[in-house]
Coordinates of C-alpha atoms in Angstrom, one line a residue:
M264 CA 29.3 68.9 -4.9
T265 CA 25.5 68.3 -5.3
V266 CA 23.8 65.2 -4.0
S267 CA 23.2 63.9 -7.6
D268 CA 26.8 64.6 -8.4
R269 CA 28.0 62.7 -5.4
D270 CA 25.7 59.8 -6.2
V271 CA 27.1 59.4 -9.8
R272 CA 30.7 59.6 -8.4
Q273 CA 29.9 56.9 -5.9
A274 CA 28.2 54.8 -8.5
I275 CA 31.4 54.8 -10.6
I276 CA 33.4 53.8 -7.6
D277 CA 31.0 51.0 -6.7
A278 CA 31.0 49.7 -10.4
C279 CA 34.9 49.8 -10.4
I280 CA 34.9 47.6 -7.3
Q281 CA 32.2 45.3 -8.8
M282 CA 34.2 44.8 -12.0
N283 CA 37.0 43.1 -10.0
E284 CA 34.5 41.2 -7.7
L285 CA 32.8 39.8 -10.9
G286 CA 36.2 38.8 -12.3
I287 CA 35.9 40.9 -15.4
N288 CA 38.9 43.1 -14.4
Q289 CA 42.1 42.9 -12.5
G290 CA 43.8 45.6 -10.4
T291 CA 43.3 49.1 -11.7
S292 CA 43.4 48.2 -15.4
G293 CA 39.7 49.0 -16.0
N294 CA 38.1 52.4 -16.1
I295 CA 34.5 53.7 -16.1
S296 CA 32.8 57.0 -17.1
C297 CA 29.4 58.5 -17.0
R298 CA 27.9 61.4 -19.0
H299 CA 27.4 64.3 -16.5
G300 CA 26.3 67.8 -17.3
E301 CA 28.5 69.4 -19.9
G302 CA 31.0 66.5 -20.0
M303 CA 31.7 63.3 -18.1
L304 CA 32.8 61.9 -14.8
I305 CA 35.6 59.3 -15.1
S306 CA 37.7 57.1 -12.7
P307 CA 41.2 58.4 -12.0
T308 CA 44.3 56.7 -13.2
S309 CA 46.3 54.1 -11.3
T310 CA 44.3 54.4 -8.0
P311 CA 43.1 51.3 -6.1
Y312 CA 39.3 51.2 -6.4
D313 CA 38.7 50.5 -2.7
T314 CA 40.6 53.7 -1.7
L315 CA 38.6 56.0 -4.0
Q316 CA 36.4 58.7 -2.6
P317 CA 33.7 60.6 -4.6
E318 CA 36.1 63.6 -4.7
D319 CA 38.6 61.4 -6.6
I320 CA 36.4 60.9 -9.6
V321 CA 37.5 63.4 -12.3
F322 CA 35.2 65.7 -14.3
M323 CA 36.2 66.3 -17.9
G324 CA 34.4 68.8 -20.2
W325 CA 33.7 68.1 -23.8
D326 CA 36.7 70.2 -24.7
G327 CA 39.0 68.0 -22.6
A328 CA 39.4 70.4 -19.7
V329 CA 39.9 68.5 -16.4
D330 CA 38.6 69.4 -13.0
G331 CA 39.8 67.0 -10.3
R332 CA 42.4 66.4 -7.6
L333 CA 43.7 63.3 -9.5
P334 CA 44.5 62.8 -13.2
P335 CA 41.9 61.1 -15.2
S336 CA 42.2 57.5 -16.5
S337 CA 44.9 57.2 -19.2
E338 CA 42.1 56.0 -21.5
W339 CA 40.0 59.2 -21.1
R340 CA 40.3 59.9 -24.8
F341 CA 38.1 57.0 -26.0
H342 CA 35.6 57.6 -23.2
L343 CA 35.2 61.2 -24.3
D344 CA 35.2 60.5 -28.0
I345 CA 32.6 57.7 -27.7
M346 CA 30.2 59.9 -25.7
K347 CA 30.7 62.8 -28.2
A348 CA 30.0 60.5 -31.1
R349 CA 27.1 58.7 -29.5
P350 CA 24.6 61.0 -27.7
E351 CA 22.6 58.0 -26.5
V352 CA 25.5 56.6 -24.6
N353 CA 25.6 57.7 -21.0
A354 CA 28.2 55.2 -19.6
V355 CA 31.3 53.5 -20.8
V356 CA 32.9 50.5 -19.1
H357 CA 36.4 49.4 -20.2
A358 CA 38.0 46.3 -18.7
H359 CA 40.5 43.6 -19.3
P360 CA 38.4 40.4 -18.8
T361 CA 40.4 37.2 -19.4
Y362 CA 38.4 35.6 -22.2
C363 CA 37.6 38.9 -24.1
T364 CA 41.3 39.7 -23.9
T365 CA 42.3 36.3 -25.0
I366 CA 40.1 36.5 -28.1
A367 CA 41.4 40.1 -28.7
I368 CA 45.0 39.0 -28.5
M369 CA 44.3 36.8 -31.4
G370 CA 42.7 39.7 -33.3
R371 CA 39.4 37.9 -33.5
K372 CA 35.9 39.3 -33.3
I373 CA 33.2 37.3 -31.5
P374 CA 30.9 36.0 -34.2
A375 CA 27.3 34.9 -33.8
I376 CA 28.1 31.7 -32.0
H377 CA 25.1 32.3 -29.7
Y378 CA 22.0 34.5 -30.1
M379 CA 23.0 36.6 -27.2
V380 CA 25.6 38.3 -29.5
A381 CA 22.6 40.3 -30.5
V382 CA 22.6 42.2 -27.2
A383 CA 25.6 44.1 -28.4
G384 CA 23.6 45.4 -31.4
G385 CA 24.5 43.2 -34.4
S386 CA 25.7 39.9 -35.8
D387 CA 29.2 40.2 -34.2
I388 CA 31.3 42.0 -31.6
R389 CA 34.1 43.6 -33.6
C390 CA 37.7 43.7 -32.6
A391 CA 39.3 47.1 -33.1
P392 CA 42.9 47.1 -34.5
Y393 CA 45.7 47.5 -32.0
A394 CA 47.0 51.0 -31.1
T395 CA 48.9 52.2 -28.0
F396 CA 46.7 52.8 -25.0
G397 CA 45.6 56.3 -24.4
T398 CA 46.2 57.5 -28.0
A399 CA 44.0 59.3 -30.5
E400 CA 44.6 56.3 -32.8
L401 CA 43.1 53.8 -30.4
S402 CA 40.2 56.1 -29.7
A403 CA 39.4 56.3 -33.5
H404 CA 39.6 52.5 -33.8
A405 CA 37.3 52.1 -30.8
V406 CA 34.7 54.5 -32.1
E407 CA 34.7 52.8 -35.5
A408 CA 34.4 49.3 -33.9
L409 CA 31.5 50.5 -31.9
R410 CA 29.6 51.9 -34.9
D411 CA 26.1 50.5 -34.6
R412 CA 27.3 48.4 -31.7
K413 CA 27.3 48.5 -27.9
A414 CA 30.5 46.6 -27.3
C415 CA 33.8 45.8 -28.9
L416 CA 37.1 44.2 -28.3
L417 CA 40.4 46.0 -28.5
A418 CA 43.2 44.0 -30.1
Q419 CA 45.8 42.9 -27.5
H420 CA 44.1 45.0 -24.9
G421 CA 40.6 44.3 -23.6
M422 CA 37.0 45.3 -24.2
I423 CA 34.6 48.2 -24.1
A424 CA 30.8 48.1 -23.3
V425 CA 28.5 51.1 -23.5
G426 CA 25.0 51.7 -22.3
S427 CA 22.2 54.2 -21.7
S428 CA 23.1 53.8 -18.0
L429 CA 26.0 52.6 -16.0
A430 CA 24.0 49.5 -14.9
Q431 CA 23.3 48.7 -18.6
A432 CA 26.9 49.0 -19.5
M433 CA 28.0 46.8 -16.6
W434 CA 25.4 44.2 -17.5
L435 CA 26.6 44.1 -21.1
A436 CA 30.3 43.9 -20.1
V437 CA 29.5 40.7 -18.2
E438 CA 27.4 39.3 -21.1
V439 CA 30.3 40.0 -23.5
E440 CA 32.8 38.2 -21.3
T441 CA 30.4 35.2 -21.1
L442 CA 30.2 35.1 -24.9
A443 CA 34.0 35.3 -25.2
R444 CA 34.3 32.4 -22.7
Q445 CA 31.8 30.3 -24.7
Y446 CA 33.6 31.2 -28.0
H447 CA 37.0 30.3 -26.5
G448 CA 35.5 26.9 -25.3
A449 CA 34.0 26.1 -28.6
L450 CA 37.3 26.8 -30.4
Q451 CA 38.9 24.1 -28.3
I452 CA 36.7 21.6 -30.2
G453 CA 36.8 23.3 -33.6
E454 CA 35.4 26.2 -35.6
P455 CA 31.8 26.7 -34.2
P456 CA 28.7 27.0 -36.4
I457 CA 27.6 30.6 -36.8
L458 CA 24.0 31.9 -36.8
S459 CA 23.0 33.8 -39.9
D460 CA 22.7 37.6 -40.1
E461 CA 19.0 37.1 -40.8
E462 CA 18.5 35.1 -37.6
I463 CA 20.4 37.7 -35.6
E464 CA 18.1 40.4 -37.0
N465 CA 15.2 38.3 -36.0
V466 CA 16.6 38.0 -32.5
I467 CA 17.3 41.7 -32.2
K468 CA 13.6 42.5 -33.0
R469 CA 12.4 39.9 -30.5
M470 CA 14.8 41.2 -27.8
A471 CA 13.9 44.9 -28.2
S472 CA 13.0 45.0 -24.5
Y473 CA 15.4 42.3 -23.3
G474 CA 18.1 42.9 -20.7
L475 CA 18.4 45.2 -17.7
R476 CA 15.8 47.9 -17.6
D477 CA 17.0 51.6 -17.5
K478 CA 14.8 52.2 -14.4
E479 CA 17.2 49.8 -12.5
A480 CA 20.2 51.9 -13.5
A481 CA 22.4 53.5 -10.8
A482 CA 23.5 56.3 -13.1

């Protein structure tokens, strides 16, 4: 294991632990991957994050071949398919944050209730249709929901955030959960007003350099 390889593996472990500390995930329901060499590194299935060692992080080639002492996350398929479909994506964060999942249970997207929706790449954060976890069907839905976007919800499941780095994807996951919480709160009063597509395009242009810088990324 090279130093850089170990660093990426440790960064995945640290991010998994951080997901729970930030309250955007519970138990071992979330999973994280990073592009690495001719494939990706991904957290293993059903293993408490605080017990993970760098050697427990699983390498998976683009052909699906696995190299690891533990099985990969049950959601490995959409991690792999997203990275294969999106060369600019270097990290994928999947979690079950309370407010994102609540909105996703209702099959709702997050519309442009706030200009920060633009950080996910468009005028809304789509909700992919439901499919059983770990299936090719769910993966196809996720890849489509992420088309020209950096985040999506998964109906009756959770959310996905992607980024050019692990730090970027983690930052976005927190932002999306914040938006879901705001949307949930607004719905308690009524249907919220929505910003126009034109305004969101204006915001996207103005925010071209907004957010966490890649140089701050851990992986």
